[in-house]
Amino acid sequence: MQIDIVSLFPSICKGVLSESVIGRAWKEGIVKINLVDLRDYTHDARKTVDDTPYGGGAGMVLRPEPLFECLQDLRTPDARVVLMTPQGKPFCQQTARRFATLSHLILVCGHYEGIDERARQCLMDEELSIGDYVLTNGAIAASVVTDAVVRLLPGALGNDVSSDEESFGNEPLLEYPQFTRPVDYKGMRVPEILLSGNHQEIATWRLEQRVLRTVSRRPDLL
Ligand code: ADE
């Protein structure tokens, strides 16, 4: 799979995505991540990408020309072009799974007061938000989406089943509580059932815990 991230701050994504599981998947070629600096698609000496909004108002708006030129360059017949913006649909695990089946994903990072409406309408296949808050730019949001997608690619986690049982995996249930050594930490003991060796009972207990957690923390998922 190839993921292109179009941003004014590609080094933000580079730092985040070079570490740990995603960094390894990138190095091993499980994903090809292409960080694109939108300023490379400007033609003036100052590499201007934005301008003041028509009609007045605060902030700056991304001009259409660099976005059109950039996407003309990057788009392939299979590509899905996604704008990261707080006005987009909420990103969720189901969307991550859908993206993980694509061969080419292009994430476009929004900026300050937004992007020129003509670029939004003509170039974007969909728009996504990572939550109801406003970040300074879309680079962190694009990194979040890339992380959630790449870890689902075959081989990325080293063990293909390990993303199945987790929260937002195949069932809309949160994860069960986990314990490791020591058995007794300052008087707090690991539940006896987990020490019993009875796999059937452990599985039942874990499912109960998942339901209880989901009811108390995220009833909206049920
Ligand atoms: N850009 C700024 N804020 C954002 C958000 N919440 N989601 C996606 N992109 C953004």
Tab-separated table of C-alpha atoms and ligand atoms in Angstrom:
chain	number	residue	atom	x	y	z
A	1	MET	CA	0.000	0.000	0.000
A	2	GLN	CA	1.142	3.544	-0.676
A	3	ILE	CA	0.148	6.474	1.542
A	4	ASP	CA	0.949	10.007	0.374
A	5	ILE	CA	0.662	12.758	2.978
A	6	VAL	CA	0.437	16.276	1.549
A	7	SER	CA	1.343	18.838	4.186
A	8	LEU	CA	3.114	22.092	4.877
A	9	PHE	CA	4.895	20.363	7.750
A	10	PRO	CA	5.946	16.920	6.492
A	11	SER	CA	8.607	16.660	9.202
A	12	ILE	CA	5.848	16.391	11.841
A	13	CYS	CA	4.643	13.195	10.157
A	14	LYS	CA	8.176	11.941	9.595
A	15	GLY	CA	8.957	12.067	13.312
A	16	VAL	CA	5.760	10.350	14.397
A	17	LEU	CA	5.726	7.670	11.702
A	18	SER	CA	9.407	6.697	11.868
A	19	GLU	CA	9.106	5.092	15.290
A	20	SER	CA	8.010	1.695	16.587
A	21	VAL	CA	5.572	-0.514	14.666
A	22	ILE	CA	4.830	1.972	11.879
A	23	GLY	CA	8.495	2.893	11.456
A	24	ARG	CA	9.334	-0.811	11.097
A	25	ALA	CA	6.506	-1.416	8.594
A	26	TRP	CA	7.734	1.572	6.582
A	27	LYS	CA	11.339	0.347	6.605
A	28	GLU	CA	10.316	-3.189	5.664
A	29	GLY	CA	8.228	-1.936	2.721
A	30	ILE	CA	4.879	-3.154	4.127
A	31	VAL	CA	3.777	0.413	3.448
A	32	LYS	CA	5.339	3.066	1.274
A	33	ILE	CA	4.859	6.461	2.923
A	34	ASN	CA	5.490	9.444	0.684
A	35	LEU	CA	5.707	12.769	2.536
A	36	VAL	CA	4.929	15.611	0.164
A	37	ASP	CA	5.666	19.262	0.918
A	38	LEU	CA	2.921	21.373	-0.630
A	39	ARG	CA	5.417	24.237	-0.990
A	40	ASP	CA	7.152	22.204	-3.700
A	41	TYR	CA	4.114	23.046	-5.865
A	42	THR	CA	4.491	26.814	-5.657
A	43	HIS	CA	6.192	28.960	-8.282
A	44	ASP	CA	7.145	32.151	-6.484
A	45	ALA	CA	10.390	32.812	-4.632
A	46	ARG	CA	8.617	32.929	-1.263
A	47	LYS	CA	6.790	29.638	-1.873
A	48	THR	CA	3.421	31.155	-1.028
A	49	VAL	CA	0.677	28.619	-0.388
A	50	ASP	CA	-2.006	30.728	1.291
A	51	ASP	CA	-3.751	34.070	1.063
A	52	THR	CA	-6.353	36.180	2.865
A	53	PRO	CA	-10.007	35.147	2.513
A	54	TYR	CA	-12.264	36.965	0.038
A	55	GLY	CA	-14.974	38.753	1.991
A	56	GLY	CA	-12.619	39.483	4.853
A	57	GLY	CA	-12.131	37.764	8.156
A	58	ALA	CA	-9.273	36.405	10.198
A	59	GLY	CA	-6.674	33.864	9.140
A	60	MET	CA	-5.348	32.556	5.876
A	61	VAL	CA	-6.777	30.149	3.322
A	62	LEU	CA	-4.822	27.633	1.234
A	63	ARG	CA	-4.799	28.735	-2.391
A	64	PRO	CA	-6.147	26.264	-4.945
A	65	GLU	CA	-3.244	26.160	-7.432
A	66	PRO	CA	-0.655	24.228	-5.376
A	67	LEU	CA	-3.314	21.682	-4.342
A	68	PHE	CA	-4.505	21.155	-7.921
A	69	GLU	CA	-0.955	20.760	-9.221
A	70	CYS	CA	0.072	18.483	-6.402
A	71	LEU	CA	-2.899	16.143	-6.774
A	72	GLN	CA	-2.539	16.068	-10.527
A	73	ASP	CA	0.948	14.765	-9.860
A	74	LEU	CA	0.051	12.254	-7.147
A	75	ARG	CA	-3.352	10.895	-8.138
A	76	THR	CA	-3.475	7.408	-9.624
A	77	PRO	CA	-6.628	5.660	-10.910
A	78	ASP	CA	-6.871	3.678	-7.635
A	79	ALA	CA	-6.185	6.562	-5.278
A	80	ARG	CA	-8.592	7.739	-2.587
A	81	VAL	CA	-8.025	11.407	-1.727
A	82	VAL	CA	-8.947	12.399	1.822
A	83	LEU	CA	-8.891	15.880	3.314
A	84	MET	CA	-8.107	16.088	7.034
A	85	THR	CA	-10.343	18.764	8.535
A	86	PRO	CA	-12.353	19.255	11.745
A	87	GLN	CA	-15.396	19.572	9.455
A	88	GLY	CA	-14.985	16.004	8.197
A	89	LYS	CA	-16.788	12.816	9.224
A	90	PRO	CA	-15.434	11.340	12.461
A	91	PHE	CA	-12.575	8.892	11.805
A	92	CYS	CA	-13.170	5.443	13.318
A	93	GLN	CA	-11.821	1.890	13.238
A	94	GLN	CA	-14.236	0.889	10.475
A	95	THR	CA	-12.767	3.626	8.258
A	96	ALA	CA	-9.247	2.467	9.159
A	97	ARG	CA	-10.193	-1.060	8.047
A	98	ARG	CA	-11.664	0.261	4.799
A	99	PHE	CA	-8.498	2.267	4.059
A	100	ALA	CA	-6.290	-0.741	4.835
A	101	THR	CA	-7.811	-2.490	1.805
A	102	LEU	CA	-6.779	0.325	-0.579
A	103	SER	CA	-3.634	0.313	-2.678
A	104	HIS	CA	-3.218	4.103	-2.656
A	105	LEU	CA	-4.378	6.605	-0.055
A	106	ILE	CA	-3.639	10.331	-0.321
A	107	LEU	CA	-4.118	12.331	2.882
A	108	VAL	CA	-4.264	16.087	2.413
A	109	CYS	CA	-3.652	18.202	5.490
A	110	GLY	CA	-5.811	21.275	5.902
A	111	HIS	CA	-4.457	24.486	7.249
A	112	TYR	CA	-5.413	27.444	9.470
A	113	GLU	CA	-8.812	28.728	8.329
A	114	GLY	CA	-9.138	25.982	5.721
A	115	ILE	CA	-8.634	25.475	2.015
A	116	ASP	CA	-10.153	27.173	-0.995
A	117	GLU	CA	-13.620	25.703	-1.546
A	118	ARG	CA	-12.929	24.945	-5.237
A	119	ALA	CA	-10.029	22.689	-4.304
A	120	ARG	CA	-12.153	20.993	-1.664
A	121	GLN	CA	-15.019	20.312	-4.056
A	122	CYS	CA	-12.986	19.246	-7.082
A	123	LEU	CA	-10.160	17.267	-5.517
A	124	MET	CA	-11.363	15.488	-2.395
A	125	ASP	CA	-13.130	12.122	-2.330
A	126	GLU	CA	-13.940	12.432	1.358
A	127	GLU	CA	-13.196	14.520	4.449
A	128	LEU	CA	-12.250	13.205	7.855
A	129	SER	CA	-11.910	14.619	11.355
A	130	ILE	CA	-10.072	12.890	14.187
A	131	GLY	CA	-12.244	14.554	16.822
A	132	ASP	CA	-14.239	17.604	17.814
A	133	TYR	CA	-11.335	19.927	18.485
A	134	VAL	CA	-9.180	22.104	16.254
A	135	LEU	CA	-5.497	21.334	15.697
A	136	THR	CA	-3.091	23.876	14.236
A	137	ASN	CA	-2.802	21.826	11.048
A	138	GLY	CA	-3.707	18.428	9.680
A	139	ALA	CA	-0.268	16.776	9.927
A	140	ILE	CA	-0.966	15.219	13.314
A	141	ALA	CA	-4.433	14.127	12.154
A	142	ALA	CA	-2.950	12.517	9.016
A	143	SER	CA	-0.357	10.759	11.183
A	144	VAL	CA	-3.135	9.395	13.412
A	145	VAL	CA	-4.984	7.994	10.394
A	146	THR	CA	-1.781	6.550	8.918
A	147	ASP	CA	-0.905	4.835	12.201
A	148	ALA	CA	-4.373	3.305	12.556
A	149	VAL	CA	-4.306	2.043	8.952
A	150	VAL	CA	-0.727	0.765	8.706
A	151	ARG	CA	-0.933	-1.350	11.864
A	152	LEU	CA	-3.787	-3.268	10.171
A	153	LEU	CA	-1.700	-4.195	7.112
A	154	PRO	CA	-0.650	-7.846	6.965
A	155	GLY	CA	2.678	-8.311	8.742
A	156	ALA	CA	2.751	-4.872	10.390
A	157	LEU	CA	2.105	-6.150	13.915
A	158	GLY	CA	4.190	-9.241	13.376
A	159	ASN	CA	1.158	-11.312	14.319
A	160	ASP	CA	-1.913	-10.944	12.113
A	161	VAL	CA	-4.460	-11.939	14.766
A	162	SER	CA	-3.361	-9.409	17.334
A	163	SER	CA	-5.549	-6.588	16.021
A	164	ASP	CA	-8.675	-8.800	16.094
A	165	GLU	CA	-9.485	-8.974	19.810
A	166	GLU	CA	-8.750	-5.385	20.700
A	167	SER	CA	-11.188	-2.587	21.363
A	168	PHE	CA	-12.970	-1.598	18.127
A	169	GLY	CA	-11.739	-4.858	16.562
A	170	ASN	CA	-14.406	-7.070	15.054
A	171	GLU	CA	-16.936	-6.545	17.860
A	172	PRO	CA	-17.969	-3.156	19.210
A	173	LEU	CA	-16.591	-4.021	22.672
A	174	LEU	CA	-13.761	-2.465	24.644
A	175	GLU	CA	-10.848	-4.662	25.729
A	176	TYR	CA	-10.789	-6.699	28.923
A	177	PRO	CA	-8.390	-5.724	31.743
A	178	GLN	CA	-4.875	-7.130	31.458
A	179	PHE	CA	-2.505	-8.214	34.242
A	180	THR	CA	1.113	-9.340	34.285
A	181	ARG	CA	3.648	-10.214	37.012
A	182	PRO	CA	3.777	-9.867	39.945
A	183	VAL	CA	0.703	-11.772	41.138
A	184	ASP	CA	0.532	-9.534	44.219
A	185	TYR	CA	1.515	-5.881	43.955
A	186	LYS	CA	1.183	-3.970	47.220
A	187	GLY	CA	-1.759	-6.172	48.239
A	188	MET	CA	-3.529	-5.857	44.857
A	189	ARG	CA	-3.901	-9.384	43.498
A	190	VAL	CA	-4.378	-10.598	39.963
A	191	PRO	CA	-7.923	-12.099	39.694
A	192	GLU	CA	-7.701	-15.805	40.665
A	193	ILE	CA	-9.475	-16.911	37.521
A	194	LEU	CA	-6.546	-15.737	35.363
A	195	LEU	CA	-4.232	-18.010	37.349
A	196	SER	CA	-6.565	-21.009	37.105
A	197	GLY	CA	-5.365	-22.295	33.735
A	198	ASN	CA	-9.012	-22.923	32.768
A	199	HIS	CA	-9.109	-21.395	29.300
A	200	GLN	CA	-12.869	-21.699	28.907
A	201	GLU	CA	-13.569	-19.879	32.172
A	202	ILE	CA	-10.955	-17.254	31.388
A	203	ALA	CA	-12.566	-16.609	28.007
A	204	THR	CA	-16.002	-16.244	29.655
A	205	TRP	CA	-14.615	-13.880	32.318
A	206	ARG	CA	-12.899	-11.765	29.676
A	207	LEU	CA	-16.037	-11.455	27.593
A	208	GLU	CA	-18.001	-10.414	30.734
A	209	GLN	CA	-15.349	-7.801	31.495
A	210	ARG	CA	-15.530	-6.453	27.967
A	211	VAL	CA	-19.297	-6.065	28.204
A	212	LEU	CA	-19.111	-4.447	31.682
A	213	ARG	CA	-16.439	-1.998	30.535
A	214	THR	CA	-18.349	-1.077	27.420
A	215	VAL	CA	-21.601	-0.541	29.362
A	216	SER	CA	-19.918	1.702	31.929
A	217	ARG	CA	-17.528	3.638	29.661
A	218	ARG	CA	-18.957	3.616	26.148
A	219	PRO	CA	-22.653	2.628	26.181
A	220	ASP	CA	-22.958	4.404	22.816
A	221	LEU	CA	-21.031	1.516	21.213
A	222	LEU	CA	-23.658	-1.089	22.127
B	1	ADE	N1	-7.119	19.711	11.286
B	1	ADE	C1	-7.300	20.497	12.360
B	1	ADE	N2	-8.060	19.920	13.279
B	1	ADE	C2	-8.383	18.686	12.804
B	1	ADE	C3	-9.174	17.612	13.284
B	1	ADE	N3	-9.788	17.673	14.475
B	1	ADE	N4	-9.283	16.525	12.519
B	1	ADE	C4	-8.684	16.470	11.303
B	1	ADE	N5	-7.938	17.456	10.793
B	1	ADE	C5	-7.790	18.555	11.537
